[in-house]
mmCIF file of C-alpha atoms in Angstrom:
data_model
loop_
_atom_site.group_PDB
_atom_site.id
_atom_site.type_symbol
_atom_site.label_atom_id
_atom_site.label_comp_id
_atom_site.label_asym_id
_atom_site.label_seq_id
_atom_site.Cartn_x
_atom_site.Cartn_y
_atom_site.Cartn_z
ATOM 1 C CA UNK A 240 133.273 69.585 89.018
ATOM 2 C CA UNK A 241 129.964 70.250 90.068
ATOM 3 C CA UNK A 242 130.991 73.480 91.811
ATOM 4 C CA UNK A 243 132.386 74.926 88.998
ATOM 5 C CA UNK A 244 129.153 74.302 86.695
ATOM 6 C CA UNK A 245 126.732 75.808 89.370
ATOM 7 C CA UNK A 246 129.272 78.842 89.685
ATOM 8 C CA UNK A 247 128.839 78.897 86.011
ATOM 9 C CA UNK A 248 125.292 78.421 85.377
ATOM 10 C CA UNK A 249 124.245 80.947 88.373
ATOM 11 C CA UNK A 250 126.839 83.614 87.481
ATOM 12 C CA UNK A 251 124.821 83.748 83.873
ATOM 13 C CA UNK A 252 121.899 83.786 85.841
ATOM 14 C CA UNK A 253 122.621 86.617 87.849
ATOM 15 C CA UNK A 254 123.878 88.680 84.572
ATOM 16 C CA UNK A 255 121.003 87.791 82.462
ATOM 17 C CA UNK A 256 118.452 87.769 84.766
ATOM 18 C CA UNK A 257 116.267 90.787 83.420
ATOM 19 C CA UNK A 258 112.625 91.730 83.683
ATOM 20 C CA UNK A 259 112.448 90.268 87.582
ATOM 21 C CA UNK A 260 111.324 87.323 89.474
ATOM 22 C CA UNK A 261 109.099 84.993 87.389
ATOM 23 C CA UNK A 262 110.973 85.737 83.985
ATOM 24 C CA UNK A 263 114.079 84.006 84.749
ATOM 25 C CA UNK A 264 112.735 80.832 85.645
ATOM 26 C CA UNK A 265 112.618 79.508 82.087
ATOM 27 C CA UNK A 266 116.195 80.476 81.755
ATOM 28 C CA UNK A 267 117.166 78.771 84.857
ATOM 29 C CA UNK A 268 115.118 75.777 83.578
ATOM 30 C CA UNK A 269 117.285 75.530 80.018
ATOM 31 C CA UNK A 270 120.189 75.634 82.101
ATOM 32 C CA UNK A 271 119.554 72.945 84.325
ATOM 33 C CA UNK A 272 118.574 70.871 81.525
ATOM 34 C CA UNK A 273 121.918 71.430 80.181
ATOM 35 C CA UNK A 274 123.654 70.329 82.965
ATOM 36 C CA UNK A 275 121.011 67.943 84.793
ATOM 37 C CA UNK A 276 121.254 69.145 88.057
ATOM 38 C CA UNK A 277 117.691 68.463 89.234
ATOM 39 C CA UNK A 278 114.835 66.620 87.704
ATOM 40 C CA UNK A 279 111.746 67.910 86.292
ATOM 41 C CA UNK A 280 109.598 67.390 89.462
ATOM 42 C CA UNK A 281 112.250 69.224 91.554
ATOM 43 C CA UNK A 282 111.966 72.246 89.365
ATOM 44 C CA UNK A 283 108.034 72.343 89.681
ATOM 45 C CA UNK A 284 108.893 72.131 93.350
ATOM 46 C CA UNK A 285 111.065 74.955 93.390
ATOM 47 C CA UNK A 286 108.495 77.247 91.376
ATOM 48 C CA UNK A 287 105.600 76.564 93.909
ATOM 49 C CA UNK A 288 108.445 76.958 96.959
ATOM 50 C CA UNK A 289 109.422 80.443 95.567
ATOM 51 C CA UNK A 290 106.179 81.843 96.129
ATOM 52 C CA UNK A 291 106.446 81.085 99.682
ATOM 53 C CA UNK A 292 109.760 81.382 100.520
ATOM 54 C CA UNK A 293 110.865 85.182 101.178
ATOM 55 C CA UNK A 294 113.388 86.790 99.286
ATOM 56 C CA UNK A 295 114.346 87.126 95.603
ATOM 57 C CA UNK A 296 113.283 83.982 93.432
ATOM 58 C CA UNK A 297 116.922 83.892 91.859
ATOM 59 C CA UNK A 298 118.403 83.208 95.321
ATOM 60 C CA UNK A 299 115.666 80.622 96.424
ATOM 61 C CA UNK A 300 116.741 79.017 92.617
ATOM 62 C CA UNK A 301 120.512 79.236 93.316
ATOM 63 C CA UNK A 302 120.066 77.815 97.360
ATOM 64 C CA UNK A 303 117.675 75.247 95.988
ATOM 65 C CA UNK A 304 119.427 73.984 92.953
ATOM 66 C CA UNK A 305 122.920 74.270 94.705
ATOM 67 C CA UNK A 306 121.760 72.465 97.973
ATOM 68 C CA UNK A 307 119.928 69.518 95.592
ATOM 69 C CA UNK A 308 123.248 69.120 93.537
ATOM 70 C CA UNK A 309 125.846 69.501 96.124
ATOM 71 C CA UNK A 310 124.454 69.990 99.513
ATOM 72 C CA UNK A 311 125.604 72.917 101.690
ATOM 73 C CA UNK A 312 128.441 73.916 99.887
ATOM 74 C CA UNK A 313 127.111 73.958 96.317
ATOM 75 C CA UNK A 314 123.851 76.082 97.959
ATOM 76 C CA UNK A 315 126.632 78.919 98.781
ATOM 77 C CA UNK A 316 128.671 78.433 95.765
ATOM 78 C CA UNK A 317 125.441 79.135 93.369
ATOM 79 C CA UNK A 318 124.139 81.688 95.803
ATOM 80 C CA UNK A 319 127.360 83.964 95.750
ATOM 81 C CA UNK A 320 127.739 83.217 92.008
ATOM 82 C CA UNK A 321 124.215 84.840 91.505
ATOM 83 C CA UNK A 322 125.151 88.042 93.685
ATOM 84 C CA UNK A 323 128.755 88.447 92.206
ATOM 85 C CA UNK A 324 127.676 90.252 88.668
ATOM 86 C CA UNK A 325 125.201 92.853 90.982
ATOM 87 C CA UNK A 326 128.214 93.627 93.173
ATOM 88 C CA UNK A 327 130.589 94.210 90.765
ATOM 89 C CA UNK A 328 128.274 96.231 88.519
ATOM 90 C CA UNK A 329 126.887 98.414 90.641
ATOM 91 C CA UNK A 330 130.209 99.117 92.321
ATOM 92 C CA UNK A 331 131.257 100.433 89.086
ATOM 93 C CA UNK A 332 128.205 101.992 88.004
ATOM 94 C CA UNK A 333 128.047 104.003 90.977
ATOM 95 C CA UNK A 334 131.297 105.168 90.738
ATOM 96 C CA UNK A 335 130.969 106.418 87.402
ATOM 97 C CA UNK A 336 127.650 107.975 88.270
ATOM 98 C CA UNK A 337 129.256 109.903 91.291
ATOM 99 C CA UNK A 338 131.931 111.346 88.726
ATOM 100 C CA UNK A 339 129.425 112.374 86.345
ATOM 101 C CA UNK A 340 126.467 113.618 88.437
ATOM 102 C CA UNK A 341 126.853 117.150 87.439
ATOM 103 C CA UNK A 342 126.333 116.466 83.810
ATOM 104 C CA UNK A 343 123.626 117.744 82.244
ATOM 105 C CA UNK A 344 122.927 114.539 80.097
ATOM 106 C CA UNK A 345 122.792 112.452 83.292
ATOM 107 C CA UNK A 346 120.550 114.799 84.995
ATOM 108 C CA UNK A 347 118.140 114.571 82.231
ATOM 109 C CA UNK A 348 118.283 110.818 82.036
ATOM 110 C CA UNK A 349 117.478 110.892 85.978
ATOM 111 C CA UNK A 350 114.844 113.010 85.362
ATOM 112 C CA UNK A 351 113.241 110.705 82.849
ATOM 113 C CA UNK A 352 113.766 107.520 84.755
ATOM 114 C CA UNK A 353 112.628 108.565 88.168
ATOM 115 C CA UNK A 354 108.645 109.052 86.536
ATOM 116 C CA UNK A 355 109.182 105.737 84.742
ATOM 117 C CA UNK A 356 110.133 104.267 87.718
ATOM 118 C CA UNK A 357 106.791 105.097 89.375
ATOM 119 C CA UNK A 358 104.925 104.092 86.651
ATOM 120 C CA UNK A 359 106.619 100.484 86.875
ATOM 121 C CA UNK A 360 105.765 100.431 90.413
ATOM 122 C CA UNK A 361 102.253 101.305 89.561
ATOM 123 C CA UNK A 362 102.646 97.990 87.043
ATOM 124 C CA UNK A 363 104.146 96.024 89.908
ATOM 125 C CA UNK A 364 100.707 96.740 91.873
ATOM 126 C CA UNK A 365 98.399 95.342 88.725
ATOM 127 C CA UNK A 366 100.777 92.021 88.427
ATOM 128 C CA UNK A 367 100.681 91.351 92.430
ATOM 129 C CA UNK A 368 97.106 92.458 92.822
ATOM 130 C CA UNK A 369 96.559 89.878 89.781
ATOM 131 C CA UNK A 370 98.342 87.212 91.814
ATOM 132 C CA UNK A 371 96.860 87.867 95.121
ATOM 133 C CA UNK A 372 93.356 88.186 93.875
ATOM 134 C CA UNK A 373 92.799 85.756 91.126
ATOM 135 C CA UNK A 374 93.157 82.077 90.069
ATOM 136 C CA UNK A 375 95.433 81.640 87.464
ATOM 137 C CA UNK A 376 92.894 80.084 85.303
ATOM 138 C CA UNK A 377 91.575 83.417 84.815
ATOM 139 C CA UNK A 378 94.250 84.562 82.890
ATOM 140 C CA UNK A 379 93.304 82.641 79.666
ATOM 141 C CA UNK A 380 92.443 84.374 76.781
ATOM 142 C CA UNK A 381 89.204 83.129 76.350
ATOM 143 C CA UNK A 382 88.137 83.680 79.847
ATOM 144 C CA UNK A 383 84.610 85.355 79.937
ATOM 145 C CA UNK A 384 83.759 88.060 82.501
ATOM 146 C CA UNK A 385 81.439 85.817 84.550
ATOM 147 C CA UNK A 386 83.990 82.856 84.942
ATOM 148 C CA UNK A 387 86.660 86.153 85.601
ATOM 149 C CA UNK A 388 84.538 87.379 88.362
ATOM 150 C CA UNK A 389 84.013 84.172 89.707
ATOM 151 C CA UNK A 390 87.734 83.611 89.850
ATOM 152 C CA UNK A 391 88.387 86.123 92.080
ATOM 153 C CA UNK A 392 89.408 85.090 95.592
ATOM 154 C CA UNK A 393 87.242 87.180 97.823
ATOM 155 C CA UNK A 394 88.818 86.731 100.887
ATOM 156 C CA UNK A 395 92.007 88.245 99.568
ATOM 157 C CA UNK A 396 90.308 91.086 98.158
ATOM 158 C CA UNK A 397 88.288 91.371 101.526
ATOM 159 C CA UNK A 398 91.782 91.356 103.254
ATOM 160 C CA UNK A 399 93.267 93.855 100.946
ATOM 161 C CA UNK A 400 90.677 96.467 101.793
ATOM 162 C CA UNK A 401 91.184 96.036 105.613
ATOM 163 C CA UNK A 402 94.999 96.508 105.400
ATOM 164 C CA UNK A 403 94.697 99.049 103.093
ATOM 165 C CA UNK A 404 92.344 100.712 105.756
ATOM 166 C CA UNK A 405 94.657 100.015 108.782
ATOM 167 C CA UNK A 406 97.616 101.454 106.641
ATOM 168 C CA UNK A 407 95.586 104.799 106.492
ATOM 169 C CA UNK A 408 93.944 104.887 110.099
ATOM 170 C CA UNK A 409 96.671 103.572 112.177
ATOM 171 C CA UNK A 410 100.496 103.792 112.448
ATOM 172 C CA UNK A 411 101.480 100.396 111.744
ATOM 173 C CA UNK A 412 104.184 99.867 109.909
ATOM 174 C CA UNK A 413 104.706 97.472 106.881
ATOM 175 C CA UNK A 414 106.180 94.714 108.783
ATOM 176 C CA UNK A 415 103.287 94.468 111.117
ATOM 177 C CA UNK A 416 101.008 94.972 108.774
ATOM 178 C CA UNK A 417 102.188 91.906 106.627
ATOM 179 C CA UNK A 418 101.649 89.824 110.022
ATOM 180 C CA UNK A 419 98.158 90.906 110.223
ATOM 181 C CA UNK A 420 97.458 89.955 106.663
ATOM 182 C CA UNK A 421 98.873 86.804 107.342
ATOM 183 C CA UNK A 422 96.831 86.047 110.368
ATOM 184 C CA UNK A 423 93.920 87.135 108.457
ATOM 185 C CA UNK A 424 94.832 85.129 105.925
ATOM 186 C CA UNK A 425 94.768 81.864 108.192
ATOM 187 C CA UNK A 426 91.559 83.040 109.766
ATOM 188 C CA UNK A 427 89.458 84.055 106.800
ATOM 189 C CA UNK A 428 87.262 81.065 104.885
ATOM 190 C CA UNK A 429 87.947 80.630 101.339
ATOM 191 C CA UNK A 430 85.178 82.758 99.268
ATOM 192 C CA UNK A 431 85.617 81.803 95.900
ATOM 193 C CA UNK A 432 83.016 81.853 92.973
ATOM 194 C CA UNK B 252 118.549 115.932 109.313
ATOM 195 C CA UNK B 253 119.732 112.800 107.788
ATOM 196 C CA UNK B 254 121.588 110.249 109.719
ATOM 197 C CA UNK B 255 123.365 107.246 108.450
ATOM 198 C CA UNK B 256 122.933 103.702 109.210
ATOM 199 C CA UNK B 257 126.023 101.391 110.415
ATOM 200 C CA UNK B 258 126.780 98.242 108.138
ATOM 201 C CA UNK B 259 125.307 96.140 111.029
ATOM 202 C CA UNK B 260 122.118 98.391 110.892
ATOM 203 C CA UNK B 261 122.405 97.736 107.099
ATOM 204 C CA UNK B 262 122.669 94.224 107.618
ATOM 205 C CA UNK B 263 120.053 93.907 110.207
ATOM 206 C CA UNK B 264 117.427 95.960 108.109
ATOM 207 C CA UNK B 265 117.592 94.240 104.975
ATOM 208 C CA UNK B 266 117.523 91.080 107.039
ATOM 209 C CA UNK B 267 114.189 92.221 108.139
ATOM 210 C CA UNK B 268 113.078 93.235 104.571
ATOM 211 C CA UNK B 269 114.148 90.320 102.909
ATOM 212 C CA UNK B 270 112.212 88.438 105.501
ATOM 213 C CA UNK B 271 109.004 89.847 104.803
ATOM 214 C CA UNK B 272 109.311 90.030 101.069
ATOM 215 C CA UNK B 273 107.467 87.187 99.141
ATOM 216 C CA UNK B 274 107.451 87.152 95.261
ATOM 217 C CA UNK B 275 110.344 89.228 94.012
ATOM 218 C CA UNK B 276 112.434 92.291 94.126
ATOM 219 C CA UNK B 277 109.361 95.018 93.505
ATOM 220 C CA UNK B 278 107.682 93.882 96.501
ATOM 221 C CA UNK B 279 110.385 94.799 98.449
ATOM 222 C CA UNK B 280 109.893 98.563 97.645
ATOM 223 C CA UNK B 281 107.133 99.260 100.334
ATOM 224 C CA UNK B 282 109.413 97.647 103.207
ATOM 225 C CA UNK B 283 112.564 99.832 101.611
ATOM 226 C CA UNK B 284 110.108 102.752 101.767
ATOM 227 C CA UNK B 285 109.054 102.560 105.292
ATOM 228 C CA UNK B 286 112.731 101.322 107.083
ATOM 229 C CA UNK B 287 114.870 103.998 104.850
ATOM 230 C CA UNK B 288 112.623 106.905 104.189
ATOM 231 C CA UNK B 289 109.718 106.826 106.668
ATOM 232 C CA UNK B 290 110.945 105.261 109.806
ATOM 233 C CA UNK B 291 114.496 106.398 109.437
ATOM 234 C CA UNK B 292 115.458 109.315 107.060
ATOM 235 C CA UNK B 293 118.332 107.717 105.889
ATOM 236 C CA UNK B 294 117.265 108.234 102.286
ATOM 237 C CA UNK B 295 114.902 110.950 100.581
ATOM 238 C CA UNK B 296 112.155 109.722 98.476
ATOM 239 C CA UNK B 297 113.748 110.765 95.213
ATOM 240 C CA UNK B 298 116.868 109.029 96.222
ATOM 241 C CA UNK B 299 115.017 105.759 96.649
ATOM 242 C CA UNK B 300 113.360 106.035 93.429
ATOM 243 C CA UNK B 301 116.600 106.900 91.415
ATOM 244 C CA UNK B 302 118.034 103.602 93.161
ATOM 245 C CA UNK B 303 115.183 101.677 92.017
ATOM 246 C CA UNK B 304 115.169 102.935 88.429
ATOM 247 C CA UNK B 305 118.859 102.143 88.255
ATOM 248 C CA UNK B 306 118.589 98.631 90.073
ATOM 249 C CA UNK B 307 115.670 97.838 87.241
ATOM 250 C CA UNK B 308 117.873 99.041 84.472
ATOM 251 C CA UNK B 309 121.046 97.491 85.168
ATOM 252 C CA UNK B 310 121.513 93.594 84.599
ATOM 253 C CA UNK B 311 121.108 91.436 87.891
ATOM 254 C CA UNK B 312 118.464 91.054 90.225
ATOM 255 C CA UNK B 313 116.584 93.773 91.272
ATOM 256 C CA UNK B 314 116.365 93.193 94.740
ATOM 257 C CA UNK B 315 120.383 92.596 95.142
ATOM 258 C CA UNK B 316 120.900 95.493 93.057
ATOM 259 C CA UNK B 317 119.228 97.590 95.177
ATOM 260 C CA UNK B 318 120.291 96.587 98.529
ATOM 261 C CA UNK B 319 123.979 96.966 97.283
ATOM 262 C CA UNK B 320 123.129 100.481 95.736
ATOM 263 C CA UNK B 321 121.870 101.515 98.932
ATOM 264 C CA UNK B 322 124.542 99.904 100.993
ATOM 265 C CA UNK B 323 127.012 101.280 98.569
ATOM 266 C CA UNK B 324 125.771 105.058 98.999
ATOM 267 C CA UNK B 325 125.441 105.080 102.615
ATOM 268 C CA UNK B 326 128.566 103.038 103.842
ATOM 269 C CA UNK B 327 130.657 102.298 101.056
ATOM 270 C CA UNK B 328 131.820 98.678 100.303
ATOM 271 C CA UNK B 329 131.470 97.183 103.663
ATOM 272 C CA UNK B 330 127.814 98.489 103.719
ATOM 273 C CA UNK B 331 127.059 97.002 100.241
ATOM 274 C CA UNK B 332 128.220 93.923 101.495
ATOM 275 C CA UNK B 333 126.279 93.862 104.362
ATOM 276 C CA UNK B 334 123.205 94.974 102.816
ATOM 277 C CA UNK B 335 123.746 92.281 100.316
ATOM 278 C CA UNK B 336 124.220 89.557 102.998
ATOM 279 C CA UNK B 337 121.074 90.764 104.853
ATOM 280 C CA UNK B 338 119.006 90.627 101.978
ATOM 281 C CA UNK B 339 120.086 86.873 100.629
ATOM 282 C CA UNK B 340 120.379 85.025 104.142
ATOM 283 C CA UNK B 341 116.610 84.810 104.887
ATOM 284 C CA UNK B 342 115.995 83.277 101.401
ATOM 285 C CA UNK B 343 118.977 80.837 101.802
ATOM 286 C CA UNK B 344 118.236 79.830 105.172
ATOM 287 C CA UNK B 345 114.638 79.396 104.515
ATOM 288 C CA UNK B 346 115.286 77.144 101.503
ATOM 289 C CA UNK B 347 117.661 75.197 103.113
ATOM 290 C CA UNK B 348 115.198 74.915 106.323
ATOM 291 C CA UNK B 349 112.276 74.040 103.873
ATOM 292 C CA UNK B 350 114.532 71.157 102.219
ATOM 293 C CA UNK B 351 116.026 69.776 105.335
ATOM 294 C CA UNK B 352 113.026 69.776 107.694
ATOM 295 C CA UNK B 353 109.968 71.442 106.543
ATOM 296 C CA UNK B 354 109.321 69.245 103.434
ATOM 297 C CA UNK B 355 106.022 70.051 101.603
ATOM 298 C CA UNK B 356 105.619 72.975 103.274
ATOM 299 C CA UNK B 357 104.223 74.795 100.171
ATOM 300 C CA UNK B 358 101.368 71.983 99.985
ATOM 301 C CA UNK B 359 100.279 72.338 103.583
ATOM 302 C CA UNK B 360 96.670 74.097 103.630
ATOM 303 C CA UNK B 361 97.496 76.447 106.186
ATOM 304 C CA UNK B 362 100.598 77.765 104.605
ATOM 305 C CA UNK B 363 98.627 78.601 101.569
ATOM 306 C CA UNK B 364 95.909 80.468 103.580
ATOM 307 C CA UNK B 365 98.783 82.338 105.360
ATOM 308 C CA UNK B 366 100.133 83.295 101.883
ATOM 309 C CA UNK B 367 96.856 84.339 100.465
ATOM 310 C CA UNK B 368 96.737 86.813 103.332
ATOM 311 C CA UNK B 369 100.505 87.705 102.605
ATOM 312 C CA UNK B 370 99.818 88.523 99.002
ATOM 313 C CA UNK B 371 96.777 90.875 99.575
ATOM 314 C CA UNK B 372 98.909 92.343 102.002
ATOM 315 C CA UNK B 373 102.009 93.254 99.304
ATOM 316 C CA UNK B 374 99.524 94.343 96.797
ATOM 317 C CA UNK B 375 97.745 96.986 99.583
ATOM 318 C CA UNK B 376 101.460 97.922 100.533
ATOM 319 C CA UNK B 377 102.624 98.518 96.628
ATOM 320 C CA UNK B 378 99.543 100.509 96.435
ATOM 321 C CA UNK B 379 100.083 102.952 98.993
ATOM 322 C CA UNK B 380 103.592 103.357 97.976
ATOM 323 C CA UNK B 381 102.451 104.411 94.398
ATOM 324 C CA UNK B 382 100.037 106.557 95.840
ATOM 325 C CA UNK B 383 102.623 108.340 98.242
ATOM 326 C CA UNK B 384 105.568 108.673 95.292
ATOM 327 C CA UNK B 385 103.044 110.027 92.880
ATOM 328 C CA UNK B 386 102.377 112.858 95.362
ATOM 329 C CA UNK B 387 106.062 113.759 96.191
ATOM 330 C CA UNK B 388 107.809 112.831 93.192
ATOM 331 C CA UNK B 389 105.668 113.648 90.153
ATOM 332 C CA UNK B 390 106.008 117.466 89.923
ATOM 333 C CA UNK B 391 105.279 118.631 86.496
ATOM 334 C CA UNK B 392 103.300 117.591 83.307
ATOM 335 C CA UNK B 393 106.488 115.610 81.863
ATOM 336 C CA UNK B 394 106.459 113.522 85.016
ATOM 337 C CA UNK B 395 103.031 112.847 85.182
ATOM 338 C CA UNK B 396 102.916 111.884 81.189
ATOM 339 C CA UNK B 397 105.965 109.799 81.554
ATOM 340 C CA UNK B 398 104.689 107.739 84.526
ATOM 341 C CA UNK B 399 101.428 107.104 82.774
ATOM 342 C CA UNK B 400 103.012 106.006 79.623
ATOM 343 C CA UNK B 401 105.334 103.717 81.034
ATOM 344 C CA UNK B 402 102.428 102.146 83.145
ATOM 345 C CA UNK B 403 100.790 101.708 80.110
ATOM 346 C CA UNK B 404 103.375 99.937 78.234
ATOM 347 C CA UNK B 405 104.124 97.517 80.820
ATOM 348 C CA UNK B 406 100.561 96.649 81.910
ATOM 349 C CA UNK B 407 98.985 96.572 78.469
ATOM 350 C CA UNK B 408 101.283 96.371 75.760
ATOM 351 C CA UNK B 409 103.584 93.894 77.793
ATOM 352 C CA UNK B 410 106.673 95.587 77.697
ATOM 353 C CA UNK B 411 109.534 94.608 79.434
ATOM 354 C CA UNK B 412 110.048 96.793 82.502
ATOM 355 C CA UNK B 413 114.120 97.329 81.542
ATOM 356 C CA UNK B 414 112.761 98.858 78.295
ATOM 357 C CA UNK B 415 110.214 100.958 79.970
ATOM 358 C CA UNK B 416 112.936 102.575 82.068
ATOM 359 C CA UNK B 417 115.395 102.894 78.991
ATOM 360 C CA UNK B 418 112.330 104.943 77.064
ATOM 361 C CA UNK B 419 112.126 106.946 80.351
ATOM 362 C CA UNK B 420 115.843 107.760 80.181
ATOM 363 C CA UNK B 421 115.791 108.861 76.449
ATOM 364 C CA UNK B 422 112.816 110.798 76.965
ATOM 365 C CA UNK B 423 114.474 112.547 80.006
ATOM 366 C CA UNK B 424 117.621 113.089 78.226
ATOM 367 C CA UNK B 425 115.755 114.587 75.024
ATOM 368 C CA UNK B 426 113.208 116.551 77.249
ATOM 369 C CA UNK B 427 115.586 118.205 79.415
ATOM 370 C CA UNK B 428 118.741 118.691 77.291
ATOM 371 C CA UNK B 429 117.231 119.668 74.153
ATOM 372 C CA UNK B 430 113.665 121.060 74.660
ATOM 373 C CA UNK B 431 113.351 122.265 78.202
ATOM 374 C CA UNK B 432 116.958 123.259 79.358
ATOM 375 C CA UNK B 433 116.752 122.481 82.970
#
């Protein structure tokens, strides 16, 4: 039955989806091939869609594949399936941690992962920045500096600077800033090389 | 003085956050910081960073992990469920809306322009978060070195984020337990 297959596939995705967002797309593609849930074209659509829809990519994928395969109920089954592993695991880990939080080893580990995470968030800035400022062609290994510079979407850089300035100079919150950024994106012309 | 949100608060806050987060889990962080540590003092910066670290290192979708962790910490299991629901619904509703009504949404010229702006904003928000966290949470030489090493490993050496956190965990253990008694 399609619902059971959807549940199985997306439960797996929910557990094995390491490394965040785009890294899980290949895995989803393989699973879909095995069960034939959606076509290759549909999958390309999904990749494009996940860039412009809110929320985690795994949820977008689960809802999309579930809906195309088995309607609204399919979408629900897939989405619940992808969420369950997190729910179960975190409840257990949280409980264990609170019991052992005075433990010296746990404290040492936490003091280590805290700065590591800040480094991780720093790397997220680099990746998000690349996605925001550049066309994907510039990621090719033989791209030269001139083509690299030419691939920069300057209107994105301008919006970045404006938003950053607004952040420092005003009390506008993250949500309002996003709306301003969206508006700027709409109004500014493309300024590519 | 820290206060606690209700389960409904958790739902609405994560729904808001979920609605404005495009492009995956880590982009959520500035919004979590804004709503949970700056606007409302429901979590400290350190608590937030710890939760993100654990959410990244455990299996599962980082955005869901984070919301469940936060919900669990603030309001137990009901909180966790409401937080997860808030995170999932915007994505769920948008996809279904696009599949049923707004077909070819992603190819629309104006939509693409809007998203150029949103992606640029997301980069700015994350940079701001990084700067703030560097100021508030990197308090000693170990922390600075650890942050720098993890950053380099992930960006230049393409190490998977989960490994980066694991190295941090091991380093912290060895450093603070064996080398430098806390």
